[in-house]
Coordinates of C-alpha atoms and ligand atoms in Angstrom, one line a residue:
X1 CA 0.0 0.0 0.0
X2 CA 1.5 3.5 -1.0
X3 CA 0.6 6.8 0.9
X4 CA 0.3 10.3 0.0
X5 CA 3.8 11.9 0.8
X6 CA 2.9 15.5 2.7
X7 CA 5.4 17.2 5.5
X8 CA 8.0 14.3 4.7
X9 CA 5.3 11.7 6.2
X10 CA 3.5 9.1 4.6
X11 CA -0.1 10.1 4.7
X12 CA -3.5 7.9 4.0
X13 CA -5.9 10.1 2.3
X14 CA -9.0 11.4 4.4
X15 CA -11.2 9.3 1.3
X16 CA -10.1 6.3 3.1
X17 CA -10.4 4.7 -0.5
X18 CA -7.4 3.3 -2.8
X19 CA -7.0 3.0 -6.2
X20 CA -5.2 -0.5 -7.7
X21 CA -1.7 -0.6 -9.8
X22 CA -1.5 -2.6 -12.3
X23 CA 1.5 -4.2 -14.1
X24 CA 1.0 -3.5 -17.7
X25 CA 3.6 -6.4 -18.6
X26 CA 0.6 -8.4 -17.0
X27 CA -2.2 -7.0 -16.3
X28 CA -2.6 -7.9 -12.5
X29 CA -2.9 -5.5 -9.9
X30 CA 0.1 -5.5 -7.8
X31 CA -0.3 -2.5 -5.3
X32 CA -2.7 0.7 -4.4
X33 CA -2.4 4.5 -3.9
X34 CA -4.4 6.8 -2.5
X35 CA -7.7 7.9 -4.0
X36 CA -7.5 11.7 -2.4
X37 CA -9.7 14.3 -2.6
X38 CA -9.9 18.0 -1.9
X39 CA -9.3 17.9 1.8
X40 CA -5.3 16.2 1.0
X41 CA -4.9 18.4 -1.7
X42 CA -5.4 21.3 0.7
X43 CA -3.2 19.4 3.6
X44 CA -0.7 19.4 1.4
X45 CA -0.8 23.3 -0.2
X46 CA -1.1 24.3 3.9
X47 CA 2.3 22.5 4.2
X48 CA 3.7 23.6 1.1
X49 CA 3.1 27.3 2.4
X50 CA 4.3 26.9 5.8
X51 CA 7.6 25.3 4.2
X52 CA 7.8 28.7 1.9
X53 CA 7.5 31.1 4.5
X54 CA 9.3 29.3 7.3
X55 CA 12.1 27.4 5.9
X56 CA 12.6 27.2 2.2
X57 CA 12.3 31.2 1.2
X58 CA 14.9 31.8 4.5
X59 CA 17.5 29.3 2.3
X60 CA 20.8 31.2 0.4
X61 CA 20.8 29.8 -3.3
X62 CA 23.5 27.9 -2.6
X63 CA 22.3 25.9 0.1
X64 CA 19.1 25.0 -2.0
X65 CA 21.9 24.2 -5.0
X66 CA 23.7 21.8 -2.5
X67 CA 20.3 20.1 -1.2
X68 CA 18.9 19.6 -5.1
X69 CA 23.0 18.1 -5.8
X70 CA 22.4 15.9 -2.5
X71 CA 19.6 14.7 -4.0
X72 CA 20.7 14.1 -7.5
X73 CA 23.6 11.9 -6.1
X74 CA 21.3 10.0 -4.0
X75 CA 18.8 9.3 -6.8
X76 CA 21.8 8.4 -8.6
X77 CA 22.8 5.8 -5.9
X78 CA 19.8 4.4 -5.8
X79 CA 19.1 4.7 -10.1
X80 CA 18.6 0.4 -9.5
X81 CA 15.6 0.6 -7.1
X82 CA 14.0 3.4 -8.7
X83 CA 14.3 2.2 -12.1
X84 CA 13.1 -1.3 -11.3
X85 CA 9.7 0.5 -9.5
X86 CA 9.1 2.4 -12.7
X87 CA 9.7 -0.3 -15.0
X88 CA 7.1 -2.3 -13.2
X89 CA 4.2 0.7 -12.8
X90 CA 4.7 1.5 -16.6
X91 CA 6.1 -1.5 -18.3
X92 CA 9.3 0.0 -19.6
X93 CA 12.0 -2.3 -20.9
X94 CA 14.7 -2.3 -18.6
X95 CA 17.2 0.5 -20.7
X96 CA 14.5 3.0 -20.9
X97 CA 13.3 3.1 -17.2
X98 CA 17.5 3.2 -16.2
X99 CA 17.4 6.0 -19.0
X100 CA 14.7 7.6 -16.9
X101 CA 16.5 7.6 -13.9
X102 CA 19.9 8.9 -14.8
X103 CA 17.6 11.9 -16.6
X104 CA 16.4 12.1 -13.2
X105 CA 18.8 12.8 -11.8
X106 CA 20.8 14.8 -14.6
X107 CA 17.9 17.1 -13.9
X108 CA 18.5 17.4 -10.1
X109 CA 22.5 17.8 -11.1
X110 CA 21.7 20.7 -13.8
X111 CA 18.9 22.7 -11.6
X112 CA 21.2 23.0 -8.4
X113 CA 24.1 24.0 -10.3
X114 CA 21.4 27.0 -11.6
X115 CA 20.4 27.8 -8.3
X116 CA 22.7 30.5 -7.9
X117 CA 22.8 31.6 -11.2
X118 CA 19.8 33.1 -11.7
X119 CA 19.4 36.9 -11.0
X120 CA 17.6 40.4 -12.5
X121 CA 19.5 43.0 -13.9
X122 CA 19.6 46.8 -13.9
X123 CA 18.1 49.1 -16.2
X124 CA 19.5 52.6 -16.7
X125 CA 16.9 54.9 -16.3
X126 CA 16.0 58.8 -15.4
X127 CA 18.9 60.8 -13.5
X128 CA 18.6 60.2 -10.1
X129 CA 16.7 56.9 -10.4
X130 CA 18.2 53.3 -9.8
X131 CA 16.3 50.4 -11.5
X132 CA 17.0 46.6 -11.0
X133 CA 14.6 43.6 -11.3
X134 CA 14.5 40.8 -9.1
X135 CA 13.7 37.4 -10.3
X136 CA 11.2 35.7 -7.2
X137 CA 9.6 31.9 -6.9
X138 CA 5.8 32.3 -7.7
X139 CA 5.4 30.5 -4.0
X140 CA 3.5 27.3 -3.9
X141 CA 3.5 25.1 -7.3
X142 CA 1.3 22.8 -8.2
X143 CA 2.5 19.9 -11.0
X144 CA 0.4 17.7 -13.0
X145 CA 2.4 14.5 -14.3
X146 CA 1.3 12.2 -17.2
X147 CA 1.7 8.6 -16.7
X148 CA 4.3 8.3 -19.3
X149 CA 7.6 9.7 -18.2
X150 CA 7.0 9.8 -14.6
X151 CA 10.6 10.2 -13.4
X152 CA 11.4 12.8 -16.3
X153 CA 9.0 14.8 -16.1
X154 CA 9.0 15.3 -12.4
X155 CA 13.0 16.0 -12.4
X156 CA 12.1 18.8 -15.3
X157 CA 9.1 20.3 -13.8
X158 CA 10.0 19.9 -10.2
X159 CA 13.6 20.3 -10.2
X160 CA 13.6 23.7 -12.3
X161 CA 9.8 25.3 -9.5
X162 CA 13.1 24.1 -6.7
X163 CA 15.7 25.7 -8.1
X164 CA 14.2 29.2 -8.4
X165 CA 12.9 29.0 -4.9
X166 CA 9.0 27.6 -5.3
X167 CA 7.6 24.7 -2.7
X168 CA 5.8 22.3 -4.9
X169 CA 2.4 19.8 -4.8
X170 CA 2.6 16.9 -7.0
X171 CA -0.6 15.4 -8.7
X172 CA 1.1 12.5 -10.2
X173 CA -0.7 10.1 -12.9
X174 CA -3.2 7.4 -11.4
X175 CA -1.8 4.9 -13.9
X176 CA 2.4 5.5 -12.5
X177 CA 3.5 7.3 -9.8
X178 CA 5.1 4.7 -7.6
X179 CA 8.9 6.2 -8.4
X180 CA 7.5 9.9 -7.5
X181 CA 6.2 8.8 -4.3
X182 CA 9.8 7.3 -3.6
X183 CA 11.8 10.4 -4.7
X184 CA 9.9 12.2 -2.3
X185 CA 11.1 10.0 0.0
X186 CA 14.5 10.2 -0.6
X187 CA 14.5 13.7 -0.7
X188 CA 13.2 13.7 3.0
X189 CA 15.9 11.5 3.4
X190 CA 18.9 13.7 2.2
X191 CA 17.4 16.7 4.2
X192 CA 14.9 18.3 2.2
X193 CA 12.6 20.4 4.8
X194 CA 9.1 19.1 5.5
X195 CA 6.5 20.3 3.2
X196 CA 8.9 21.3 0.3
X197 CA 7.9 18.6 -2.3
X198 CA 4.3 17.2 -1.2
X199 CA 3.1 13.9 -3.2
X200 CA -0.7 13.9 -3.6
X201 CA -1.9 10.9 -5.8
X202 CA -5.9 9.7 -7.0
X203 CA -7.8 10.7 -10.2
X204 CA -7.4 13.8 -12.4
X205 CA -10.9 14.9 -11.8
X206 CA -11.0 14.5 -8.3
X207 CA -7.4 15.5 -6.7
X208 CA -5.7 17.1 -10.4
X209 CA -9.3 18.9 -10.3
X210 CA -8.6 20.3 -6.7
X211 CA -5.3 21.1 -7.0
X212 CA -6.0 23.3 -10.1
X213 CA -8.8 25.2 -8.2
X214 CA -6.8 25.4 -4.9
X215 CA -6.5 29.4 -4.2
X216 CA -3.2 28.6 -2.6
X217 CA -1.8 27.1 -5.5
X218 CA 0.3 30.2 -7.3
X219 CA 1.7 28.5 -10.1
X220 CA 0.5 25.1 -12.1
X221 CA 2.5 22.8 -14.3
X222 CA 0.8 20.7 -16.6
X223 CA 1.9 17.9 -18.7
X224 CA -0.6 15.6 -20.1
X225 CA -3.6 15.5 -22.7
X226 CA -4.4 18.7 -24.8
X227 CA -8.1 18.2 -23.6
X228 CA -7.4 18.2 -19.8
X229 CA -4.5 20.9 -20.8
X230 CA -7.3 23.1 -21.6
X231 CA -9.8 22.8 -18.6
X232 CA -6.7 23.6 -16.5
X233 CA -6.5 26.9 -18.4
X234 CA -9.8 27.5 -17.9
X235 CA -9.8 26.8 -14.1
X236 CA -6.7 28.6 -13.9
X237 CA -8.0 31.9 -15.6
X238 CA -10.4 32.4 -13.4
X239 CA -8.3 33.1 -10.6
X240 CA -5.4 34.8 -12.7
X241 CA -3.3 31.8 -11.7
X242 CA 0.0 31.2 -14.5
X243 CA 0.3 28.3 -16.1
X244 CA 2.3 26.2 -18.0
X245 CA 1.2 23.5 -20.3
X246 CA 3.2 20.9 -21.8
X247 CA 0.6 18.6 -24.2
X248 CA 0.7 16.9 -27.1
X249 CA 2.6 16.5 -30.5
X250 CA 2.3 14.6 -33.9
X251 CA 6.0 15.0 -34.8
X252 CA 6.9 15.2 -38.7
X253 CA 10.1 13.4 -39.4
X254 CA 11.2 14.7 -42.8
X255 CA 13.5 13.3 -45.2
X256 CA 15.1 14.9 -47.7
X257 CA 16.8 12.2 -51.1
X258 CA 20.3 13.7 -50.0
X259 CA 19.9 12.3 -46.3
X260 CA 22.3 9.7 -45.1
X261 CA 20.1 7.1 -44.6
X262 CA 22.4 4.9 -42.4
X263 CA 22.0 7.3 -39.5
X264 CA 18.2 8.5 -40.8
X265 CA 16.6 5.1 -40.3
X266 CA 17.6 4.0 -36.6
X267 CA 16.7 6.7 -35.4
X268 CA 13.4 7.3 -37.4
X269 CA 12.6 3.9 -35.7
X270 CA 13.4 4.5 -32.2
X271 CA 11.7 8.4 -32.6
X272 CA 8.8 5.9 -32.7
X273 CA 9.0 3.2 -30.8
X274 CA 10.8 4.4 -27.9
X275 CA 8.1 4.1 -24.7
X276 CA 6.0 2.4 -27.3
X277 CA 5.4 5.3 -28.9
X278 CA 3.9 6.5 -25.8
X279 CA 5.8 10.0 -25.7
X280 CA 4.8 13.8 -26.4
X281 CA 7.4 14.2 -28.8
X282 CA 7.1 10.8 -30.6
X283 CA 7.9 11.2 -34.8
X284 CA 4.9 9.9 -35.4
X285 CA 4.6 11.2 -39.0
X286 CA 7.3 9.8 -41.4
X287 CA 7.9 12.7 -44.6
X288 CA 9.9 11.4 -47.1
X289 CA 11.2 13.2 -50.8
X290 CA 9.3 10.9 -53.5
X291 CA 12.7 10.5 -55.2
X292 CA 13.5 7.8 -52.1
X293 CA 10.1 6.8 -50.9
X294 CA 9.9 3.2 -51.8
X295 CA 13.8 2.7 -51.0
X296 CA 13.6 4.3 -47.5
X297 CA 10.0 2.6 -47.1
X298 CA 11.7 -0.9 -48.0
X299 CA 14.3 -0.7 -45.9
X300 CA 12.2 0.9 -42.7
X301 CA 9.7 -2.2 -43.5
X302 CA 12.7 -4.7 -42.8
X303 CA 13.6 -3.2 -39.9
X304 CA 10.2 -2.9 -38.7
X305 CA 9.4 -7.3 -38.9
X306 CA 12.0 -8.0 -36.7
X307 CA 11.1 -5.0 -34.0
X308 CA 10.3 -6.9 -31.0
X309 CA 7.6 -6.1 -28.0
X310 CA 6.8 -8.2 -24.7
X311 CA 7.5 -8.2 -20.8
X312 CA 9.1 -5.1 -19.7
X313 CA 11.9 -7.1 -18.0
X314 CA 12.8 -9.2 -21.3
X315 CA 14.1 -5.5 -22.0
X316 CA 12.9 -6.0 -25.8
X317 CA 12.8 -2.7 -28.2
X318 CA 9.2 -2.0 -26.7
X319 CA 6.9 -2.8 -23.7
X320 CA 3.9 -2.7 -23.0
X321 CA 0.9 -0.1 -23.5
X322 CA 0.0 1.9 -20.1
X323 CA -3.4 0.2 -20.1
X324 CA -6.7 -1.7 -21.5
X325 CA -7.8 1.3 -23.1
X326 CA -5.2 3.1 -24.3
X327 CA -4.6 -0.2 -26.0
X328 CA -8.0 -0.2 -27.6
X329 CA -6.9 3.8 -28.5
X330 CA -4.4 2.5 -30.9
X331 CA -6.8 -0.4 -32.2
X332 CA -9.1 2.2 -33.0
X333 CA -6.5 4.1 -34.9
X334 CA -5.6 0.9 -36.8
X335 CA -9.2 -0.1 -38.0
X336 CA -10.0 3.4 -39.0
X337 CA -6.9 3.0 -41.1
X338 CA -8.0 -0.7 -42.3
X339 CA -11.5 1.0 -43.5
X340 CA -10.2 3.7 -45.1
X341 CA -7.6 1.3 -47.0
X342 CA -4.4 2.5 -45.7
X343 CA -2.0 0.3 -46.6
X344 CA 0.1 -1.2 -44.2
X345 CA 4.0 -1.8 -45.0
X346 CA 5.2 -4.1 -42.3
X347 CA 4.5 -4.5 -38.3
X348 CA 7.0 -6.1 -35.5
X349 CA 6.5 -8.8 -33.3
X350 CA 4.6 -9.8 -29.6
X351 CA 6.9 -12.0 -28.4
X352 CA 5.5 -15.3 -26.9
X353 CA 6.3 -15.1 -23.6
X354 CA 3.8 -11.9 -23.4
X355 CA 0.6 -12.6 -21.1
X356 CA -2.7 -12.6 -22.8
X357 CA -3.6 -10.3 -20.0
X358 CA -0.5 -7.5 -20.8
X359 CA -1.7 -4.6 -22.6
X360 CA 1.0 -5.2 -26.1
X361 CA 0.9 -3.7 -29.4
X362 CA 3.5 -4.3 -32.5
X363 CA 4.7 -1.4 -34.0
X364 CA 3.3 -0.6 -37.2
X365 CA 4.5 1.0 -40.2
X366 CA 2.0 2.6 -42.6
X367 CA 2.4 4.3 -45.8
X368 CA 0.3 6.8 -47.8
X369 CA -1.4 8.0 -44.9
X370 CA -3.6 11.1 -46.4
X371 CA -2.3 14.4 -44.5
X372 CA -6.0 15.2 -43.5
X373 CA -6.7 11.8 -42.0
X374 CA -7.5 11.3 -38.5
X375 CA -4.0 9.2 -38.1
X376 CA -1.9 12.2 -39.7
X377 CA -3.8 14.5 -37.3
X378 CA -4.2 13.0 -33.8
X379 CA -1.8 11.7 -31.3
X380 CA -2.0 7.9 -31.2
X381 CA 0.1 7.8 -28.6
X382 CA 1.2 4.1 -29.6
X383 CA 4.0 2.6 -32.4
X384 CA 2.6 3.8 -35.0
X385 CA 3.9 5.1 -37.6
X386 CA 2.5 6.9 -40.4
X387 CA 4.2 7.9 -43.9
X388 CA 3.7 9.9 -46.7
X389 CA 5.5 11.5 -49.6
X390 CA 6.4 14.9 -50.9
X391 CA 7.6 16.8 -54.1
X392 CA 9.3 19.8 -53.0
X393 CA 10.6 21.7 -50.0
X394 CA 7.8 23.8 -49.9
X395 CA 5.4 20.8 -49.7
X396 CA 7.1 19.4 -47.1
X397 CA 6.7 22.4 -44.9
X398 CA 3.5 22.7 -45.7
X399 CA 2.7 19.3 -44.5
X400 CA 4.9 19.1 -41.5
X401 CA 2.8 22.4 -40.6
X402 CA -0.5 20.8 -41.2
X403 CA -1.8 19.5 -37.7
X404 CA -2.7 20.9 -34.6
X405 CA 0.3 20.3 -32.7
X406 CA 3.6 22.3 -33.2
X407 CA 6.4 20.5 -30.5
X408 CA 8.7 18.9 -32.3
X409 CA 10.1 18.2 -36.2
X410 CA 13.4 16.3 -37.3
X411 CA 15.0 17.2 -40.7
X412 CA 17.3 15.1 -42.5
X413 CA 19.3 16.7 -45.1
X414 CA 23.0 17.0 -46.2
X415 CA 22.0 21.0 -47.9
X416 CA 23.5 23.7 -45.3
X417 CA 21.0 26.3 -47.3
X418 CA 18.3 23.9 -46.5
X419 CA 18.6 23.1 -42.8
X420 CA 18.4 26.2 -42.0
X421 CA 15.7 27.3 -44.1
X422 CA 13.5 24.2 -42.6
X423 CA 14.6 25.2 -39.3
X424 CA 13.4 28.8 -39.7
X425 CA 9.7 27.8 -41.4
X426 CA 8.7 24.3 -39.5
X427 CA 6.4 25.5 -36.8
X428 CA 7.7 23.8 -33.6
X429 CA 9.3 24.1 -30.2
X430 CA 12.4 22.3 -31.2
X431 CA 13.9 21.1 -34.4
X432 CA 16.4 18.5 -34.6
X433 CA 18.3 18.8 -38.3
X434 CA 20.2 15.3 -39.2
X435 CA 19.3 13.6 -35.4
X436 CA 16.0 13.5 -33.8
X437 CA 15.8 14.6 -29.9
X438 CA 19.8 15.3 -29.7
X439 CA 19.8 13.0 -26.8
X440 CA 16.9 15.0 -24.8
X441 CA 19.7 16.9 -22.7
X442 CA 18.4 18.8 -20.0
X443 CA 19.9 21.6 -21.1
X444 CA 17.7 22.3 -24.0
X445 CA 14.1 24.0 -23.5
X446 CA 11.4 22.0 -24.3
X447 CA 8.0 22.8 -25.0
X448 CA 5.3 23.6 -27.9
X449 CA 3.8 25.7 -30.0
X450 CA -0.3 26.0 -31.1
X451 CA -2.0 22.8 -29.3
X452 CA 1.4 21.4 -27.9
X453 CA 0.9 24.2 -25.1
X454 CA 2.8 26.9 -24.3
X455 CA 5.9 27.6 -21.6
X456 CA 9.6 26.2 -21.4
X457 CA 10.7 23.4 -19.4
X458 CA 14.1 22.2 -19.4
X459 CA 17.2 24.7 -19.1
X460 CA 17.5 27.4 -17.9
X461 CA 14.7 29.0 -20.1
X462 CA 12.4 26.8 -17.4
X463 CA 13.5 29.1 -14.4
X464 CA 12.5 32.5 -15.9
X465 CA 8.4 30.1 -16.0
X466 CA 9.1 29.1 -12.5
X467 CA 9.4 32.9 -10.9
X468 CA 7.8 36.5 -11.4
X469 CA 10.3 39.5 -12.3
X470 CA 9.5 42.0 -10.0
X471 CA 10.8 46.1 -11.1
X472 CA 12.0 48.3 -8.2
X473 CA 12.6 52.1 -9.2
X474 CA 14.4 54.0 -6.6
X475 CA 14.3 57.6 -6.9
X476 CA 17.6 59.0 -4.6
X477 CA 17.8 62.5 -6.1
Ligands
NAD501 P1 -4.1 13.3 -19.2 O1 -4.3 14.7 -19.7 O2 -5.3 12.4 -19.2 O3 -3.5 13.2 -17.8 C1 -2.4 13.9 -17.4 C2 -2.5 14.2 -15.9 O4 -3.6 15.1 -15.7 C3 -2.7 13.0 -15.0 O5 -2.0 13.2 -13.8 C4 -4.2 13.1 -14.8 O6 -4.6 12.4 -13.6 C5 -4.4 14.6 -14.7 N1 -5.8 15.0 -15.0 C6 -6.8 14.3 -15.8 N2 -7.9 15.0 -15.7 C7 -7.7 16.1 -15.0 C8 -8.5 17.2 -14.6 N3 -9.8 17.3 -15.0 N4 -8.0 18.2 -13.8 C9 -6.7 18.1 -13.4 N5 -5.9 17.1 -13.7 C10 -6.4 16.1 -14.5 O7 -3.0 12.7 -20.2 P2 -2.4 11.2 -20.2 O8 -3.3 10.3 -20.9 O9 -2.1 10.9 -18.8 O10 -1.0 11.5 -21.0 C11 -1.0 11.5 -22.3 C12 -1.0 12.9 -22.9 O11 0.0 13.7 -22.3 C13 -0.7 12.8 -24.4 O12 -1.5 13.8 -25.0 C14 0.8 13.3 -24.4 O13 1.2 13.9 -25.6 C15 0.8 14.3 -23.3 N6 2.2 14.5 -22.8 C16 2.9 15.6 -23.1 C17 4.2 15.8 -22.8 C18 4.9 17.1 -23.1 O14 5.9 17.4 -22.5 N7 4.5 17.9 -24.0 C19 4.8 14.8 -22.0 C20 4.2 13.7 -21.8 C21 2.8 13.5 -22.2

């Protein structure tokens, strides 16, 4: 049984009521969390607050820096036990959930080196006036994880509200929160104050609900679904409350005939299947120059039959889906795309030793997937791949720029003139020119544009999100 984490204590919620993990590798239910409500997610702002005006806002920048680099090293010592916890609650093969953890705590590392490095500036101004800005925490955060990169996103959004000097209340995901509610410990552990990081777990519209409508909340991170990305706006407007949102993509990866293919198609592939396709910035859309589209389609289709998915501890190219129904999300997809007579170019393997009761999908390659069709448009969030071909640079853009979603694009292309010019017109957060995610280095803001949301995590772009500039004009003649 796992407990709300509020003051550094493990705390039942006041529901009295629990909600079941299950192991997606399997299906079974293997542990519970709370089902909170309200009344937590106010227990938990209250200690956030006391934290903020007692301890945490009375902290040097440095001391915080050393606390968040205590805390990276431990979560570094202990990458093994948290890695295995998130493999289990989300069915990640064993190198992606020990990638997780090393982000983790590369996170922790890069925000309390940038604790102390963060300050205003002055302004010249009228004679006789001094001007300087002061760069100050918004107070108590709130953060709203998805289920998908629990560990990352946590380290991205929690580590960067720390480092500028917020407290913070955590809403993780009902489906995978296990390794939050650990961190939190640890944290405790290496001598984090009571109340500074609060862990508050049950349903989006009950406690993610509460916590979005909590007065005391002065700042709210989102990461999730574009629809539940917008009722947090809406909640959040009416009290004037900042946020930032971190939704959705449907990534183009395009490819130009003078790309070297060699490096283009391994990572075109793992742009896709990595998490089983389950992530934000997934390439989920393949553009390719018609000049090479049956050669690179050929070759992708090869690689894609021996693509292999089962248990998340056979550490295969994919696990598991999250769940029952986001399983029956991507079967959706797929039958739409059987009736409207998509054809399909290859699809990987479920291995045998996979449960009948584990939520598993191959990855599937499509081709000549109409730009306005529902799978060129929405997230699948699964391995799916969808590719289509164009004539000219300007078509390409044109189609890389034709969904909803603007986070992320990768360009392959040996041209110099070209690279930039894609660069400059793709409408996106971040484009990657001859890689795809450059590693996902926590150095390098991340975030969207149109329905991917709007905000920077990640750098140090993150910190000017996570604090308020304040202006003080000092007239002294
Ligand atoms: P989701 O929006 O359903 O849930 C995300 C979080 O919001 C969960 O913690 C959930 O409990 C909570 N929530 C749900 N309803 C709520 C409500 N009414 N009020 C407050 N909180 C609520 O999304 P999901 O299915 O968990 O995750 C998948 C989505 O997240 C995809 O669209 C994906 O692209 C997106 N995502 C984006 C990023 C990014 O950085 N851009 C990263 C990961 C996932």
């Amino acid at each position: 049984m796992q407990f709300n984490f509020i003051s550094n204590a493990s705390v039942p919620s006041s529901s009295g009521r629990t909600i079941a993990m299950l192991d997606p590798s399997d299906g079974q239910t293997y542990d519970e969390i709370q089902r909170s409500n309200a009344s937590d997610i106010d227990l938990a702002v209250r200690a956030a607050r006391q934290a903020l005006d007692n301890v945490w806002s009375k902290l040097g920048a440095a001391e915080r820096g050393r606390l968040l680099m205590r805390l990276s090293l431990k979560i570094t010592e202990q990458a093994q036990e948290l890695s295995a916890i998130e493999q289990r609650d989300c069915g990640k093969p064993t190198r992606q959930a020990r990638a997780d953890a090393t982000a983790l705590a590369r996170y922790f590392e890069f925000y309390a080196g940038a604790c102390d490095k963060l300050h205003g500036e002055t302004i010249p101004y009228l004679d006789g006036y001094s001007v300087l800005t002061w760069r100050e925490p918004h107070g108590v955060t709130g953060h709203i994880i998805p289920w998908n990169y629990p560990m990352q996103i946590f380290g991205r959004s929690v580590g960067g509200a720390l480092a500028a000097g917020n407290v913070c209340v955590v809403k993780p995901a009902e489906d995978a929160c296990l390794s939050l509610i650990r961190v939190a410990q640890i944290a405790a552990e290496v001598g984090f104050p009571a109340g500074v990081i609060n862990i508050v777990t049950g349903y989006g519209h009950e406690v993610g609900d509460a916590l979005a409508h909590h007065s005391g909340i002065d700042h709210i991170s989102f990461t999730g679904s574009p629809r539940v990305g917008t009722l947090i706006q809406q909640v959040a407007a009416e009290r004037h409350c900042p946020v930032t949102l971190e939704l959705g993509g449907k990534s183009p990866q395009i490819v130009f005939a003078d790309a070297d293919l060699d490096a283009a198609v391994p990572a075109i592939i793992n742009a896709i299947v990595q998490n089983a396709g389950q992530t934000c910035s997934a390439g989920s859309r393949l553009l390719v120059d018609q000049a090479i589209y049956e050669r690179l389609l050929l070759r992708l289709g090869q690689e894609f039959e021996h693509l292999r998915v089962g248990p998340a501890r056979l550490d295969l190219d994919l696990g598991p889906l999250i769940r029952q129904n986001q399983l029956q999300r991507v079967w959706d997809f797929l039958s739409d795309a059987q009736v409207a007579n998509i054809p399909v170019v290859a699809q990987g393997i479920v291995v045998e030793e996979s449960p009948q009761s584990g939520f598993y999908q191959a990855p599937v390659l499509l081709r000549d997937v109409p730009s306005g069709h529902r799978l060129a448009q929405d997230e699948v969030f699964g391995p799916v791949l969808c590719a289509m071909s164009f004539r000219d640079e300007d078509q390409a853009v044109e189609l890389a720029n034709a969904t909803q979603f603007g986070l992320v694009a990768g360009v392959w292309t040996a041209d110099g003139g070209r690279q930039f010019r894609m660069a400059k017109r793709l409408r996106s957060g971040q484009v990657f020119i001859n890689n795809y995610g450059a590693g996902g280095g926590v150095e390098l803001p991340f975030g969207g544009v149109k329905s991917s949301g709007y905000g920077r995590e990640k750098g140090f772009e993150a910190l000017h999100g996570f604090t308020t500039l304040k202006t003080v004009a000092i007239k002294h003649g």
